[in-house]
Short mmCIF file of C-alpha atoms and ligand atoms in Angstrom, two decimals:
data_model
loop_
_atom_site.label_atom_id
_atom_site.label_comp_id
_atom_site.label_asym_id
_atom_site.label_seq_id
_atom_site.Cartn_x
_atom_site.Cartn_y
_atom_site.Cartn_z
CA UNK A 1 0.17 0.08 -0.02
CA UNK A 2 2.94 2.21 0.48
CA UNK A 3 3.83 2.94 -3.44
CA UNK A 4 -0.25 4.27 -3.77
CA UNK A 5 0.22 6.83 -1.36
CA UNK A 6 3.55 7.59 -3.03
CA UNK A 7 1.50 9.26 -5.77
CA UNK A 8 0.00 11.82 -3.89
CA UNK A 9 1.81 15.05 -2.75
CA UNK A 10 -1.08 16.83 -1.01
CA UNK A 11 0.84 19.51 0.74
CA UNK A 12 -0.61 22.15 3.57
CA UNK A 13 -3.46 20.16 4.30
CA UNK A 14 -2.79 17.22 3.24
CA UNK A 15 0.62 15.38 3.55
CA UNK A 16 1.36 11.83 1.76
CA UNK A 17 3.20 8.95 3.02
CA UNK A 18 7.11 8.70 2.22
CA UNK A 19 6.13 12.14 0.65
CA UNK A 20 7.46 15.51 1.95
CA UNK A 21 6.07 17.84 3.49
CA UNK A 22 6.75 21.62 3.32
CA UNK A 23 6.32 23.98 5.71
CA UNK A 24 7.44 27.89 5.76
CA UNK A 25 7.95 29.29 8.94
CA UNK A 26 8.40 32.98 8.66
CA UNK A 27 9.80 34.56 12.04
CA UNK A 28 13.13 35.74 12.14
CA UNK A 29 14.84 33.36 14.91
CA UNK A 30 18.46 32.47 15.72
CA UNK A 31 19.54 30.83 12.30
CA UNK A 32 21.33 28.10 14.94
CA UNK A 33 17.89 26.68 15.80
CA UNK A 34 17.18 25.30 11.95
CA UNK A 35 17.70 22.31 10.80
CA UNK A 36 20.45 20.97 9.06
CA UNK A 37 20.15 21.43 5.19
CA UNK A 38 21.52 22.78 2.06
CA UNK A 39 23.59 26.50 2.32
CA UNK A 40 22.28 29.63 1.01
CA UNK A 41 23.14 32.79 0.74
CA UNK A 42 22.90 35.30 3.47
CA UNK A 43 20.12 37.55 1.27
CA UNK A 44 18.19 35.89 -1.18
CA UNK A 45 18.93 32.07 -0.43
CA UNK A 46 20.06 29.45 -2.14
CA UNK A 47 17.46 30.14 -4.68
CA UNK A 48 18.97 27.93 -7.27
CA UNK A 49 18.81 24.86 -4.62
CA UNK A 50 15.19 25.98 -4.53
CA UNK A 51 13.30 22.60 -6.80
CA UNK A 52 10.63 23.85 -8.76
CA UNK A 53 9.81 20.07 -10.75
CA UNK A 54 8.72 17.37 -8.42
CA UNK A 55 10.61 18.85 -5.40
CA UNK A 56 9.80 15.51 -3.51
CA UNK A 57 12.40 14.03 -5.35
CA UNK A 58 15.35 16.99 -4.55
CA UNK A 59 13.49 16.44 -0.72
CA UNK A 60 14.18 13.23 -0.50
CA UNK A 61 18.28 13.37 -1.19
CA UNK A 62 17.87 16.12 1.44
CA UNK A 63 16.25 13.55 3.73
CA UNK A 64 19.24 11.29 3.00
CA UNK A 65 21.85 14.11 3.47
CA UNK A 66 20.25 15.64 6.27
CA UNK A 67 17.83 13.38 8.23
CA UNK A 68 14.28 13.61 8.86
CA UNK A 69 14.24 16.70 9.15
CA UNK A 70 16.02 19.62 6.44
CA UNK A 71 15.70 23.31 6.50
CA UNK A 72 16.46 25.85 3.44
CA UNK A 73 16.11 29.77 3.08
CA UNK A 74 15.65 31.10 -0.05
CA UNK A 75 14.32 34.60 -0.86
CA UNK A 76 14.07 35.12 2.73
CA UNK A 77 12.03 32.28 3.39
CA UNK A 78 12.63 29.56 5.79
CA UNK A 79 11.31 26.30 4.60
CA UNK A 80 11.43 23.19 6.46
CA UNK A 81 11.17 19.70 4.87
CA UNK A 82 9.91 16.60 6.86
CA UNK A 83 10.94 13.59 5.19
CA UNK A 84 9.06 11.19 7.55
CA UNK A 85 5.72 10.38 7.80
CA UNK A 86 6.32 9.86 11.50
CA UNK A 87 7.68 13.46 12.02
CA UNK A 88 5.47 14.41 10.14
CA UNK A 89 2.07 13.23 12.38
CA UNK A 90 4.73 13.99 15.79
CA UNK A 91 4.67 17.90 14.50
CA UNK A 92 1.14 18.66 12.36
CA UNK A 93 -1.48 16.17 14.35
CA UNK A 94 0.02 16.01 17.74
CA UNK A 95 1.19 19.48 18.24
CA UNK A 96 -0.54 21.23 15.15
CA UNK A 97 -1.71 24.53 17.33
CA UNK A 98 1.88 25.26 16.94
CA UNK A 99 2.34 24.41 13.58
CA UNK A 100 -0.55 25.19 11.69
CA UNK A 101 0.07 28.35 10.61
CA UNK A 102 0.23 28.66 6.56
CA UNK A 103 2.51 29.87 4.22
CA UNK A 104 1.89 33.00 2.40
CA UNK A 105 1.22 32.68 -1.30
CA UNK A 106 0.81 36.27 -2.36
CA UNK A 107 -0.25 35.16 -5.54
CA UNK A 108 -3.12 33.05 -4.53
CA UNK A 109 -4.30 35.43 -2.07
CA UNK A 110 -4.30 38.61 -4.34
CA UNK A 111 -6.95 36.06 -6.67
CA UNK A 112 -9.34 35.48 -3.66
CA UNK A 113 -8.00 32.19 -2.12
CA UNK A 114 -7.26 34.61 0.98
CA UNK A 115 -10.18 33.13 3.35
CA UNK A 116 -10.35 29.74 2.39
CA UNK A 117 -8.98 27.47 5.03
CA UNK A 118 -6.15 26.22 3.25
CA UNK A 119 -4.18 29.36 3.28
CA UNK A 120 -5.48 31.22 6.19
CA UNK A 121 -2.81 31.96 8.36
CA UNK A 122 -2.95 31.05 12.28
CA UNK A 123 -5.33 33.37 14.30
CA UNK A 124 -8.88 33.44 15.23
CA UNK A 125 -10.12 33.76 12.19
CA UNK A 126 -8.54 29.90 11.23
CA UNK A 127 -9.62 28.94 15.07
CA UNK A 128 -13.08 30.04 13.84
CA UNK A 129 -12.91 28.03 11.06
CA UNK A 130 -11.76 24.89 12.67
CA UNK A 131 -14.08 25.08 14.86
CA UNK A 132 -17.15 24.57 12.44
CA UNK A 133 -15.40 22.02 10.61
CA UNK A 134 -14.51 20.31 13.45
CA UNK A 135 -18.28 20.53 14.76
CA UNK A 136 -19.93 19.72 11.44
CA UNK A 137 -17.14 17.05 9.57
CA UNK A 138 -14.47 17.23 12.22
CA UNK A 139 -15.37 13.20 13.65
CA UNK A 140 -16.50 10.03 12.00
CA UNK A 141 -19.52 10.69 13.64
CA UNK A 142 -20.44 13.61 12.38
CA UNK A 143 -19.37 12.49 8.47
CA UNK A 144 -21.41 9.27 9.15
CA UNK A 145 -24.95 11.33 8.03
CA UNK A 146 -22.90 11.63 4.21
CA UNK A 147 -22.17 7.92 4.25
CA UNK A 148 -25.33 7.33 2.06
CA UNK A 149 -24.53 10.55 -0.15
CA UNK A 150 -20.89 8.78 -0.82
CA UNK A 151 -22.24 5.74 -1.33
CA UNK A 152 -24.69 6.90 -3.94
CA UNK A 153 -22.83 8.58 -5.75
CA UNK A 154 -19.82 5.84 -5.93
CA UNK A 155 -22.48 3.35 -7.47
CA UNK A 156 -23.34 6.13 -10.34
CA UNK A 157 -19.36 5.81 -10.17
CA UNK A 158 -19.54 2.21 -10.52
CA UNK A 159 -21.99 2.53 -13.46
CA UNK A 160 -19.96 5.48 -15.40
CA UNK A 161 -16.66 3.40 -15.31
CA UNK A 162 -18.91 0.18 -16.50
CA UNK A 163 -19.98 2.34 -19.82
CA UNK A 164 -16.59 3.99 -20.44
CA UNK A 165 -14.01 2.90 -18.83
CA UNK A 166 -11.30 5.01 -20.61
CA UNK A 167 -12.69 8.10 -18.56
CA UNK A 168 -11.46 6.82 -15.59
CA UNK A 169 -9.83 10.24 -14.43
CA UNK A 170 -12.70 12.12 -15.79
CA UNK A 171 -15.67 9.91 -13.55
CA UNK A 172 -13.44 10.29 -10.48
CA UNK A 173 -13.80 14.04 -10.99
CA UNK A 174 -17.01 13.88 -11.46
CA UNK A 175 -18.13 11.90 -8.50
CA UNK A 176 -15.41 13.61 -6.29
CA UNK A 177 -17.28 17.13 -7.50
CA UNK A 178 -21.06 15.70 -7.11
CA UNK A 179 -20.15 14.10 -3.42
CA UNK A 180 -18.99 17.35 -2.43
CA UNK A 181 -21.59 19.69 -3.79
CA UNK A 182 -24.03 17.59 -2.37
CA UNK A 183 -22.21 17.65 1.16
CA UNK A 184 -21.29 21.01 1.07
CA UNK A 185 -24.58 23.04 -0.06
CA UNK A 186 -27.05 20.13 -0.88
CA UNK A 187 -26.58 20.17 -4.98
CA UNK A 188 -27.39 17.40 -6.95
CA UNK A 189 -24.82 17.53 -10.07
CA UNK A 190 -25.94 17.21 -13.80
CA UNK A 191 -24.60 14.43 -15.14
CA UNK A 192 -22.79 16.46 -18.23
CA UNK A 193 -21.42 20.04 -17.74
CA UNK A 194 -22.53 20.83 -14.46
CA UNK A 195 -21.45 24.81 -13.96
CA UNK A 196 -20.35 23.81 -10.88
CA UNK A 197 -18.16 20.68 -11.45
CA UNK A 198 -16.53 23.17 -13.92
CA UNK A 199 -16.27 26.22 -11.93
CA UNK A 200 -14.65 23.94 -9.18
CA UNK A 201 -12.05 22.40 -12.22
CA UNK A 202 -11.03 25.91 -13.51
CA UNK A 203 -10.71 27.35 -9.78
CA UNK A 204 -8.79 24.29 -8.65
CA UNK A 205 -6.14 24.83 -11.90
CA UNK A 206 -5.93 28.32 -10.41
CA UNK A 207 -5.29 27.22 -7.49
CA UNK A 208 -2.09 24.71 -8.13
CA UNK A 209 -0.85 27.71 -10.65
CA UNK A 210 -1.07 30.30 -7.93
CA UNK A 211 0.69 28.79 -5.73
CA UNK A 212 3.29 26.99 -7.65
CA UNK A 213 6.76 27.83 -5.65
CA UNK A 214 8.66 30.45 -7.43
CA UNK A 215 6.10 30.82 -10.31
CA UNK A 216 5.39 34.57 -9.26
CA UNK A 217 7.41 37.44 -9.10
CA UNK A 218 5.35 38.97 -6.02
CA UNK A 219 5.69 35.36 -4.48
CA UNK A 220 9.44 35.64 -4.13
CA UNK A 221 9.61 39.22 -2.37
CA UNK A 222 10.47 38.81 0.99
CA UNK A 223 7.99 39.32 3.02
CA UNK A 224 6.61 37.76 6.25
CA UNK A 225 2.93 38.89 6.34
CA UNK A 226 -0.57 39.06 4.32
CA UNK A 227 0.04 42.99 4.51
CA UNK A 228 2.30 42.47 0.95
CA UNK A 229 -0.97 41.91 -0.98
CA UNK A 230 -2.17 45.38 0.13
CA UNK A 231 1.02 46.83 -1.12
CA UNK A 232 0.89 44.83 -4.56
CA UNK A 233 -2.40 45.27 -4.96
CA UNK A 234 -1.49 49.32 -5.34
CA UNK A 235 0.94 48.24 -8.06
CA UNK A 236 -0.34 49.38 -11.49
CA UNK A 237 -0.32 46.73 -14.08
CA UNK A 238 1.73 48.67 -16.37
CA UNK A 239 4.73 48.62 -13.92
CA UNK A 240 7.58 45.96 -15.16
CA UNK A 241 7.22 42.96 -13.75
CA UNK A 242 3.48 43.59 -12.32
CA UNK A 243 2.05 41.47 -15.44
CA UNK A 244 1.22 39.07 -13.08
CA UNK A 245 -1.75 41.25 -11.84
CA UNK A 246 -3.66 41.40 -15.41
CA UNK A 247 -3.70 37.23 -15.13
CA UNK A 248 -4.52 37.61 -11.38
CA UNK A 249 -7.98 39.60 -12.34
CA UNK A 250 -9.11 37.16 -14.46
CA UNK A 251 -8.79 34.27 -12.32
CA UNK A 252 -9.99 36.49 -9.32
CA UNK A 253 -13.61 36.67 -11.05
CA UNK A 254 -13.34 32.98 -11.21
CA UNK A 255 -12.38 32.18 -7.72
CA UNK A 256 -14.57 34.96 -6.35
CA UNK A 257 -17.53 33.00 -8.66
CA UNK A 258 -16.39 29.70 -7.29
CA UNK A 259 -16.66 30.82 -3.43
CA UNK A 260 -19.94 33.03 -4.32
CA UNK A 261 -22.24 31.19 -6.95
CA UNK A 262 -22.76 27.84 -4.79
CA UNK A 263 -23.62 30.01 -1.63
CA UNK A 264 -25.88 32.03 -2.87
CA UNK A 265 -27.89 28.79 -4.24
CA UNK A 266 -28.18 27.41 -0.46
CA UNK A 267 -29.38 30.87 0.22
CA UNK A 268 -32.07 31.08 -2.19
CA UNK A 269 -33.11 27.75 -1.51
CA UNK A 270 -33.23 28.55 2.42
CA UNK A 271 -35.56 31.38 1.47
CA UNK A 272 -37.72 28.91 -0.61
CA UNK A 273 -38.03 26.91 2.16
CA UNK A 274 -36.88 24.00 0.50
CA UNK A 275 -32.94 23.60 1.41
CA UNK A 276 -32.16 19.99 1.89
CA UNK A 277 -29.33 19.42 5.19
CA UNK A 278 -25.61 20.04 3.86
CA UNK A 279 -22.75 21.72 5.49
CA UNK A 280 -23.43 25.17 4.28
CA UNK A 281 -27.53 24.69 5.06
CA UNK A 282 -26.20 23.71 9.08
CA UNK A 283 -23.71 26.64 8.96
CA UNK A 284 -26.73 29.28 8.33
CA UNK A 285 -28.89 28.24 11.24
CA UNK A 286 -29.39 31.45 12.93
CA UNK A 287 -29.11 35.15 11.36
CA UNK A 288 -25.30 36.58 10.73
CA UNK A 289 -23.73 39.39 9.95
CA UNK A 290 -22.35 40.13 6.66
CA UNK A 291 -18.76 39.52 7.72
CA UNK A 292 -19.89 36.44 9.32
CA UNK A 293 -21.82 35.21 6.04
CA UNK A 294 -18.20 36.33 4.52
CA UNK A 295 -16.64 33.97 6.62
CA UNK A 296 -18.95 31.49 5.92
CA UNK A 297 -18.69 31.28 2.25
CA UNK A 298 -15.43 30.45 2.62
CA UNK A 299 -15.53 28.18 5.15
CA UNK A 300 -17.67 26.06 2.99
CA UNK A 301 -15.89 27.03 -0.17
CA UNK A 302 -12.47 25.14 1.85
CA UNK A 303 -14.91 22.22 1.57
CA UNK A 304 -15.48 22.06 -1.56
CA UNK A 305 -12.12 23.25 -2.81
CA UNK A 306 -10.16 20.71 -0.70
CA UNK A 307 -12.38 17.80 -0.86
CA UNK A 308 -12.72 18.05 -4.93
CA UNK A 309 -9.09 17.83 -5.78
CA UNK A 310 -7.77 16.16 -3.14
CA UNK A 311 -9.43 12.56 -2.77
CA UNK A 312 -9.22 12.40 -6.95
CA UNK A 313 -5.77 12.35 -6.97
CA UNK A 314 -5.98 9.81 -4.02
CA UNK A 315 -8.65 7.39 -5.77
CA UNK A 316 -6.73 7.96 -9.53
CA UNK A 317 -3.54 6.78 -8.02
CA UNK A 318 -5.17 3.97 -6.24
CA UNK A 319 -6.66 2.71 -9.85
CA UNK A 320 -2.79 2.97 -10.96
CA UNK A 321 -1.43 0.99 -7.29
CA UNK A 322 -4.14 -1.73 -8.40
CA UNK A 323 -2.94 -1.80 -12.27
CA UNK A 324 1.00 -1.99 -11.25
CA UNK A 325 0.03 -4.41 -7.97
CA UNK A 326 -2.03 -7.16 -8.78
CA UNK A 327 -1.29 -8.81 -5.84
CA UNK A 328 -2.42 -6.57 -3.48
CA UNK A 329 -5.65 -6.15 -5.11
CA UNK A 330 -6.31 -9.75 -5.03
CA UNK A 331 -5.23 -9.78 -1.30
CA UNK A 332 -7.90 -6.36 -1.16
CA UNK A 333 -10.31 -8.33 -2.88
CA UNK A 334 -10.43 -11.39 -0.57
CA UNK A 335 -10.67 -9.61 2.34
CA UNK A 336 -13.50 -7.66 1.09
CA UNK A 337 -15.33 -10.68 0.07
CA UNK A 338 -14.48 -12.31 3.54
CA UNK A 339 -15.98 -9.09 5.05
CA UNK A 340 -19.07 -8.94 2.93
CA UNK A 341 -19.88 -13.14 3.54
CA UNK A 342 -19.78 -12.70 7.12
CA UNK A 343 -21.81 -9.00 6.78
CA UNK A 344 -19.79 -6.82 9.32
CA UNK A 345 -21.29 -3.64 9.51
CA UNK A 346 -17.84 -1.71 8.83
CA UNK A 347 -15.51 -3.22 6.75
CA UNK A 348 -11.98 -3.16 7.91
CA UNK A 349 -9.02 -3.11 5.59
CA UNK A 350 -5.57 -3.15 7.69
CA UNK A 351 -4.42 -0.64 5.80
CA UNK A 352 -6.58 1.82 6.16
CA UNK A 353 -6.18 3.91 9.28
CA UNK A 354 -2.61 4.18 7.90
CA UNK A 355 -3.14 5.28 5.15
CA UNK A 356 -6.03 8.35 5.32
CA UNK A 357 -3.75 9.21 8.66
CA UNK A 358 -1.06 9.69 6.73
CA UNK A 359 -2.40 10.98 3.35
CA UNK A 360 -4.86 13.85 5.00
CA UNK A 361 -2.80 14.48 7.93
CA UNK A 362 -3.91 17.52 9.38
CA UNK A 363 -6.64 18.06 7.46
CA UNK A 364 -9.80 19.10 8.98
CA UNK A 365 -11.66 17.18 5.89
CA UNK A 366 -9.75 14.04 6.94
CA UNK A 367 -12.83 12.10 8.21
CA UNK A 368 -14.64 13.13 5.18
CA UNK A 369 -11.77 12.36 2.76
CA UNK A 370 -11.06 8.97 4.62
CA UNK A 371 -14.85 7.98 3.99
CA UNK A 372 -14.52 9.38 0.23
CA UNK A 373 -11.34 6.99 -0.39
CA UNK A 374 -12.40 4.48 1.71
CA UNK A 375 -16.03 4.19 0.11
CA UNK A 376 -14.70 4.27 -3.58
CA UNK A 377 -11.98 1.87 -2.89
CA UNK A 378 -13.99 -1.35 -1.50
CA UNK A 379 -16.73 -0.24 -3.40
CA UNK A 380 -14.53 -0.56 -6.94
CA UNK A 381 -12.54 -3.65 -5.77
CA UNK A 382 -15.63 -5.20 -4.71
CA UNK A 383 -17.02 -5.36 -8.33
CA UNK A 384 -14.12 -5.25 -10.72
CA UNK A 385 -10.82 -6.52 -12.05
CA UNK A 386 -8.37 -3.88 -12.69
CA UNK A 387 -5.62 -4.60 -14.63
CA UNK A 388 -3.10 -3.65 -17.46
CA UNK A 389 -4.08 -2.72 -20.94
CA UNK A 390 -3.19 -5.41 -23.35
CA UNK A 391 -2.79 -3.60 -27.18
CA UNK A 392 -1.59 -5.94 -30.31
CA UNK A 393 -0.70 -8.52 -27.89
CA UNK A 394 1.55 -6.56 -25.53
CA UNK A 395 0.86 -5.76 -21.93
CA UNK A 396 1.45 -2.18 -21.32
CA UNK A 397 2.95 -1.16 -17.60
CA UNK A 398 1.88 2.34 -17.12
CA UNK A 399 4.58 4.51 -16.03
CA UNK A 400 4.85 5.04 -11.86
CA UNK A 401 5.22 9.27 -12.54
CA UNK A 402 3.36 12.05 -10.85
CA UNK A 403 2.98 15.82 -11.88
CA UNK A 404 4.21 18.97 -9.79
CA UNK A 405 2.02 20.98 -7.87
CA UNK A 406 0.71 21.59 -4.73
CA UNK A 407 -1.39 18.39 -4.87
CA UNK A 408 0.27 16.36 -6.84
CA UNK A 409 -1.41 13.43 -9.44
CA UNK A 410 -0.54 10.52 -10.74
CA UNK A 411 0.39 11.32 -14.66
CA UNK A 412 -2.54 10.25 -16.95
CA UNK A 413 -2.34 6.00 -17.72
CA UNK A 414 -4.15 3.40 -19.41
CA UNK A 415 -5.64 0.49 -17.17
CA UNK A 416 -8.29 -2.30 -18.20
CA UNK A 417 -11.23 -2.42 -15.61
CA UNK A 418 -14.13 -5.05 -15.87
CA UNK A 419 -16.18 -6.92 -13.97
CA UNK A 420 -15.29 -9.48 -11.56
CA UNK A 421 -17.90 -11.83 -12.31
CA UNK A 422 -21.74 -11.91 -13.43
CA UNK A 423 -22.99 -10.76 -9.94
CA UNK A 424 -20.34 -8.15 -9.77
CA UNK A 425 -22.30 -6.84 -12.99
CA UNK A 426 -25.87 -7.76 -11.91
CA UNK A 427 -24.40 -5.65 -8.60
CA UNK A 428 -23.54 -2.20 -10.23
CA UNK A 429 -26.43 -2.48 -12.95
CA UNK A 430 -28.74 -1.97 -9.64
CA UNK A 431 -30.57 0.49 -9.10
CA UNK A 432 -28.14 3.20 -7.73
CA UNK A 433 -31.36 5.41 -5.69
CA UNK A 434 -31.75 3.14 -2.68
C1 LIG B 501 23.86 27.09 -4.74
O1 LIG B 501 23.35 26.35 -5.22
C2 LIG B 501 24.33 25.86 -6.68
C3 LIG B 501 23.24 24.54 -7.17
O2 LIG B 501 23.15 23.80 -6.90
C4 LIG B 501 25.45 25.39 -5.99
O3 LIG B 501 26.60 25.27 -6.91
C5 LIG B 501 25.97 26.10 -4.89
O4 LIG B 501 26.96 25.78 -4.47
C6 LIG B 501 25.11 26.60 -3.68
N1 LIG B 501 25.73 27.69 -3.21
C7 LIG B 501 25.43 27.86 -1.79
C8 LIG B 501 25.97 28.87 -1.40
O5 LIG B 501 25.46 26.77 -1.27
C1 LIG B 502 13.85 10.22 3.45
O1 LIG B 502 12.49 9.49 2.88
C2 LIG B 502 12.64 8.38 1.78
C3 LIG B 502 11.68 8.16 0.89
O2 LIG B 502 10.78 7.50 1.55
C4 LIG B 502 13.74 7.49 2.45
O3 LIG B 502 14.39 6.21 1.33
C5 LIG B 502 14.80 8.08 3.18
O4 LIG B 502 15.63 6.83 3.75
C6 LIG B 502 14.26 9.51 4.46
N1 LIG B 502 15.10 9.56 5.15
C7 LIG B 502 15.33 9.96 6.06
C8 LIG B 502 16.45 10.62 6.68
O5 LIG B 502 14.25 9.71 6.92
C1 LIG B 503 -11.16 -11.09 -11.64
O1 LIG B 503 -9.73 -11.74 -10.97
C2 LIG B 503 -9.71 -12.89 -10.66
C3 LIG B 503 -8.21 -13.25 -10.08
O2 LIG B 503 -7.92 -12.18 -9.72
C4 LIG B 503 -10.13 -14.19 -11.64
O3 LIG B 503 -10.24 -15.25 -10.84
C5 LIG B 503 -11.31 -13.80 -11.97
O4 LIG B 503 -11.45 -14.60 -13.35
C6 LIG B 503 -11.01 -12.30 -13.13
N1 LIG B 503 -12.61 -12.11 -13.40
C7 LIG B 503 -12.74 -12.11 -14.64
C8 LIG B 503 -13.93 -11.66 -15.43
O5 LIG B 503 -11.72 -11.76 -15.66
#
């Protein structure tokens, strides 16, 4: 199962097993207190040492050289790399109040991600947000009310995969969007070209691009606070190096729409007295000031944003792992079959806890993500055999490769997905509306 998780690189909110979590620390402390790492220049740090492409490979090298925790200073920012899941757990889970500040990504701030949970700095606003997350999705019990939604949507996913197995990534994305929109806003997505799913996809591409380390001039100006946003906002667009502002203006419209449109949908439904129970409708029980409403809006968008891309990456990685490791697949299927036969109510694969605890470490949506990934994994294995594609008599082994970016995905690959048996086929074809 280790390989499965090696493919996901979910930073800030999420960390992956055997992957490396970067934490930027802005407070200027005695440099002697920092962990060892590549040496830097006094002023700018060693920018050339800062890896832009697949940074985890370089981080792993540093791990070998400098140990579990390494450090680099680049352009005024201290970056701490955690190279072991044990250290990451200890620091980010057990001592989360000490380590739950967020790096400043001025470009992402300008684009409009500032008040969402992933980029909120530590403070009242973040605590308030986390409290609400905890209340509504913070425990296995709290997320239980959402299991039926996940099961129905996953069943629909199985039907789509059966019909068009070549469109796996599209189906995973659609399903994750459907689940999270239903949970966040009580919204049922359309089978094709759903406006909110499209919006989320576009906004998340922007999120990835605007947080790419070192990609934006504004991000590498040494700064230790969100105040820079205000300063940068005043630079005119024609100013040399300020081309990012035009891009930011276009992007911010999409992000704003992604944050506001589904929220307005819930408000309209509440006004009409037809809102189903959802994260947002629960948040909105009562009357609130405009500022509180803004916070709610961003809290809900955090769930929507975080939920739709991170589980996609994990589930896509899961199918790749099953393609590459048929023995592991067989073992997992045997476990599921055994559980189904005795019809324990809550099946648990032995690898389950380890995986989600680490993959979604420190993420307030951990239990939701855990349930999503778990339900998709178990239901898919229960009915499908996943294997390598054979083309012209040649078996094609997918490459184990992943994309760069804050949320890394496996590179597109081909696999064959077929019902395991006639009985499995019948199960998939059953009505999914329970
Ligand atoms: C900075 O990085 C370059 C390229 O990796 C390396 O050659 C150089 O020695 C480094 N400089 C310092 C001060 O570490
Ligand atoms: C860092 O992580 C890599 C990959 O998991 C591992 O091979 C290496 O031993 C780790 N180094 C340390 C010091 O833990
Ligand atoms: C699925 O895989 C199992 C072994 O892993 C095999 O026995 C079974 O025949 C396969 N089913 C189909 C329909 O290929």
